[in-house]
């Protein structure tokens, strides 16, 4: 039975999509079967994994509004064992269309039920908002990874997200756990980055991943080529960090 992990933080620009793409690629490299679900209308995870988002026959949107079967919307990527259910700008409208659906918070759960057994890990890249699709993603997930940028406002907004997780856990999905807080865009030379790291560690202790994602040029460049960093430059820091994170998650869940 695949483990469903949502990557969420309603603060934008914290590295959610970068982490989703590269963690998925690293898990697949370590011989796990992985599905990425792009639940963000910006569709960056889709284009970052080589999907031409302007020429899609089928995306998450069609699945959510009941126009397509989930298996019709799954595409393969350049990495063996890594598939993607892409997004599209139309996803913006899906929230409104879903308002009339019974049990509308559980649409994604119902969608994933038949394919859950096909994968070891299903990673959901959530949009930087706490709208209906993010609520759906958290309701479908077993756990959530919260990327935290090593910058001044890092902890701002985490309270809100944790509150949402608490509400979803009590009302919609009692099995939802926090997989871990992941520090991203870390620059060890900066005193501020180290202060943020210490503060997050003090607040959340064991819930903070040992692996830290460092600032890395190759990591920033790879999405523009439509490939994860492990294919772009396997020896880069970004590649090594995400492989370490993948190993940490596999060990935690084995």
Coordinates of C-alpha atoms in Angstrom, one line a residue:
X1 CA 0.0 0.0 0.0
X2 CA 1.6 3.3 -1.1
X3 CA 2.2 6.0 1.4
X4 CA 0.6 9.3 0.4
X5 CA 2.7 12.4 1.5
X6 CA 1.5 15.9 0.9
X7 CA 4.0 18.8 0.7
X8 CA 2.3 21.8 2.0
X9 CA 3.0 25.4 3.3
X10 CA 0.6 28.2 2.4
X11 CA 3.7 30.5 2.2
X12 CA 4.9 30.6 -1.4
X13 CA 8.5 30.3 -2.4
X14 CA 9.6 27.9 0.3
X15 CA 10.7 25.1 -2.1
X16 CA 7.7 22.9 -2.1
X17 CA 7.7 22.1 -5.8
X18 CA 11.5 21.8 -6.0
X19 CA 11.4 19.4 -3.1
X20 CA 8.5 17.4 -4.6
X21 CA 10.2 16.9 -8.0
X22 CA 13.6 16.1 -6.6
X23 CA 12.5 13.9 -3.7
X24 CA 10.3 11.9 -6.1
X25 CA 13.2 11.5 -8.5
X26 CA 15.5 10.4 -5.7
X27 CA 13.0 7.9 -4.4
X28 CA 12.6 6.5 -7.9
X29 CA 16.4 6.3 -8.3
X30 CA 16.5 4.3 -5.0
X31 CA 14.1 1.8 -6.8
X32 CA 10.8 2.9 -5.3
X33 CA 7.8 3.4 -7.5
X34 CA 6.6 7.0 -7.2
X35 CA 3.6 9.1 -8.4
X36 CA 3.7 12.9 -8.2
X37 CA 0.4 14.6 -8.1
X38 CA 0.6 18.3 -9.1
X39 CA -2.2 19.9 -7.1
X40 CA -1.1 23.5 -7.9
X41 CA -2.7 25.4 -10.8
X42 CA 0.8 26.9 -11.6
X43 CA 1.7 23.4 -12.8
X44 CA 5.4 23.9 -12.0
X45 CA 5.9 20.3 -10.8
X46 CA 4.5 19.1 -14.2
X47 CA 6.8 21.3 -16.3
X48 CA 9.7 20.5 -14.0
X49 CA 9.3 16.8 -14.8
X50 CA 9.1 17.4 -18.6
X51 CA 5.3 17.6 -19.1
X52 CA 4.2 20.0 -21.8
X53 CA 1.4 21.6 -19.8
X54 CA 0.0 23.5 -22.8
X55 CA -0.7 20.2 -24.7
X56 CA -2.3 18.0 -22.1
X57 CA -5.2 15.8 -23.0
X58 CA -6.0 15.0 -19.4
X59 CA -4.9 16.5 -16.1
X60 CA -5.9 16.5 -12.4
X61 CA -8.6 19.0 -13.2
X62 CA -10.6 16.5 -15.4
X63 CA -10.3 13.8 -12.7
X64 CA -11.5 16.2 -10.0
X65 CA -14.6 17.3 -11.9
X66 CA -15.4 13.7 -12.9
X67 CA -14.6 14.0 -16.6
X68 CA -11.8 11.4 -16.6
X69 CA -10.6 8.3 -14.9
X70 CA -7.4 8.9 -12.8
X71 CA -5.4 6.3 -14.8
X72 CA -6.0 8.2 -18.0
X73 CA -4.3 11.3 -16.6
X74 CA -1.1 9.6 -15.4
X75 CA 2.0 10.3 -17.5
X76 CA 5.5 8.7 -17.4
X77 CA 8.7 10.8 -16.9
X78 CA 12.3 10.4 -18.0
X79 CA 13.0 8.6 -14.8
X80 CA 12.0 4.9 -14.6
X81 CA 9.5 4.3 -11.8
X82 CA 8.4 8.0 -11.6
X83 CA 5.0 8.9 -12.9
X84 CA 3.1 12.2 -12.7
X85 CA -0.5 13.3 -12.6
X86 CA -0.1 16.8 -14.0
X87 CA -1.9 20.0 -13.3
X88 CA -3.3 22.7 -15.5
X89 CA -4.3 26.4 -15.1
X90 CA -7.9 25.1 -15.3
X91 CA -7.4 23.7 -11.8
X92 CA -8.2 27.2 -10.5
X93 CA -11.8 26.7 -11.5
X94 CA -12.0 23.2 -10.0
X95 CA -12.5 24.5 -6.4
X96 CA -15.7 26.3 -7.5
X97 CA -17.0 23.3 -9.5
X98 CA -16.3 21.0 -6.5
X99 CA -18.5 23.0 -4.2
X100 CA -21.6 21.1 -5.2
X101 CA -20.0 17.6 -4.8
X102 CA -21.1 15.6 -1.8
X103 CA -18.2 15.1 0.6
X104 CA -16.2 17.6 -1.4
X105 CA -13.2 17.4 0.9
X106 CA -12.7 13.7 0.0
X107 CA -12.6 13.9 -3.8
X108 CA -8.8 13.3 -3.9
X109 CA -9.1 10.4 -1.4
X110 CA -11.7 8.7 -3.6
X111 CA -9.5 9.4 -6.7
X112 CA -6.4 7.8 -5.3
X113 CA -8.0 4.8 -3.7
X114 CA -7.9 2.6 -6.8
X115 CA -4.2 3.4 -7.7
X116 CA -2.7 3.6 -4.2
X117 CA -1.5 0.0 -4.4
X118 CA 0.4 0.7 -7.6
X119 CA 3.1 2.9 -5.9
X120 CA 5.4 2.9 -3.0
X121 CA 5.0 6.7 -2.5
X122 CA 2.5 9.2 -3.8
X123 CA 3.7 12.8 -3.3
X124 CA 1.2 15.7 -3.6
X125 CA 2.6 19.1 -4.4
X126 CA 0.1 21.5 -2.8
X127 CA -0.6 25.0 -3.9
X128 CA 0.5 27.9 -1.6
X129 CA -3.0 28.4 -0.2
X130 CA -5.3 26.6 2.2
X131 CA -8.1 26.2 -0.3
X132 CA -10.4 23.3 -1.0
X133 CA -7.8 21.4 -3.1
X134 CA -5.1 21.7 -0.4
X135 CA -7.7 20.5 2.2
X136 CA -8.5 17.6 -0.2
X137 CA -4.8 16.8 -0.5
X138 CA -4.3 16.8 3.3
X139 CA -7.5 14.7 3.7
X140 CA -6.1 12.1 1.3
X141 CA -2.6 12.1 2.8
X142 CA -1.0 9.8 5.5
X143 CA 1.4 12.5 6.3
X144 CA 2.7 16.0 5.4
X145 CA 6.1 17.4 4.8
X146 CA 6.4 21.1 5.6
X147 CA 9.2 22.8 3.8
X148 CA 10.6 25.8 5.8
X149 CA 12.8 28.4 4.1
X150 CA 15.8 29.5 6.2
X151 CA 14.8 33.1 6.1
X152 CA 13.5 35.7 8.5
X153 CA 9.7 35.1 8.1
X154 CA 10.1 31.3 8.1
X155 CA 8.1 30.5 11.1
X156 CA 5.4 33.0 10.2
X157 CA 2.4 31.1 8.9
X158 CA 3.5 27.7 10.2
X159 CA 1.1 28.1 13.1
X160 CA -1.8 28.6 10.7
X161 CA -0.8 25.5 8.7
X162 CA -0.5 23.4 11.9
X163 CA -3.9 24.6 12.9
X164 CA -5.3 23.5 9.6
X165 CA -3.6 20.1 10.0
X166 CA -5.1 19.8 13.5
X167 CA -8.6 20.6 12.2
X168 CA -8.3 18.1 9.3
X169 CA -7.0 15.5 11.7
X170 CA -9.9 15.9 14.0
X171 CA -12.7 16.3 11.4
X172 CA -11.7 14.6 8.1
X173 CA -8.5 12.5 8.4
X174 CA -7.6 11.1 11.8
X175 CA -4.5 9.3 10.4
X176 CA -2.8 12.5 9.2
X177 CA 0.7 12.9 10.8
X178 CA 3.5 15.3 10.3
X179 CA 6.2 13.5 8.3
X180 CA 8.7 16.3 9.1
X181 CA 9.8 19.9 8.8
X182 CA 12.3 20.3 6.0
X183 CA 14.7 23.2 6.1
X184 CA 15.2 24.5 2.5
X185 CA 17.5 27.2 0.9
X186 CA 20.0 26.8 3.7
X187 CA 23.2 28.7 3.5
X188 CA 25.5 27.7 6.3
X189 CA 27.6 30.9 5.9
X190 CA 24.7 33.0 7.1
X191 CA 24.1 33.5 10.7
X192 CA 20.4 34.0 10.1
X193 CA 20.1 30.6 8.5
X194 CA 21.7 28.9 11.5
X195 CA 19.4 30.9 13.9
X196 CA 16.3 29.7 11.9
X197 CA 17.6 26.1 12.0
X198 CA 18.1 26.3 15.7
X199 CA 14.7 27.8 16.3
X200 CA 12.8 25.3 14.1
X201 CA 14.8 22.5 15.9
X202 CA 13.9 23.9 19.3
X203 CA 10.2 24.2 18.4
X204 CA 9.7 20.9 16.6
X205 CA 12.6 18.7 17.8
X206 CA 12.3 15.2 16.5
X207 CA 10.0 16.3 13.7
X208 CA 12.8 18.1 11.9
X209 CA 14.5 16.1 9.2
X210 CA 18.2 15.6 9.7
X211 CA 18.7 16.4 6.0
X212 CA 18.8 20.1 5.1
X213 CA 18.4 21.3 1.5
X214 CA 21.2 23.8 0.8
X215 CA 21.1 26.7 -1.7
X216 CA 22.4 25.3 -4.9
X217 CA 22.6 26.8 -8.4
X218 CA 22.1 23.4 -10.2
X219 CA 19.0 22.9 -8.2
X220 CA 17.6 26.2 -9.4
X221 CA 18.6 25.6 -13.0
X222 CA 17.3 22.1 -13.5
X223 CA 13.5 22.9 -13.7
X224 CA 14.1 25.1 -16.8
X225 CA 15.4 22.0 -18.5
X226 CA 12.3 20.0 -17.5
X227 CA 14.3 17.5 -15.5
X228 CA 15.1 16.8 -11.8
X229 CA 18.5 17.8 -10.6
X230 CA 19.7 14.2 -10.4
X231 CA 19.5 14.0 -14.2
X232 CA 20.9 17.5 -14.6
X233 CA 23.9 17.1 -12.4
X234 CA 24.0 14.0 -10.2
X235 CA 27.1 15.2 -8.3
X236 CA 25.6 18.6 -7.3
X237 CA 24.8 19.4 -3.7
X238 CA 21.1 19.7 -4.5
X239 CA 21.2 16.1 -5.9
X240 CA 23.0 14.8 -2.8
X241 CA 20.7 16.6 -0.4
X242 CA 17.6 15.1 -2.0
X243 CA 19.0 11.6 -2.1
X244 CA 19.8 11.9 1.6
X245 CA 16.3 13.1 2.3
X246 CA 14.8 10.1 0.2
X247 CA 16.9 7.7 2.3
X248 CA 15.8 9.3 5.5
X249 CA 12.2 8.9 4.5
X250 CA 12.6 5.3 3.3
X251 CA 14.3 4.4 6.6
X252 CA 11.6 6.1 8.6
X253 CA 8.9 4.2 6.7
X254 CA 10.5 0.8 6.4

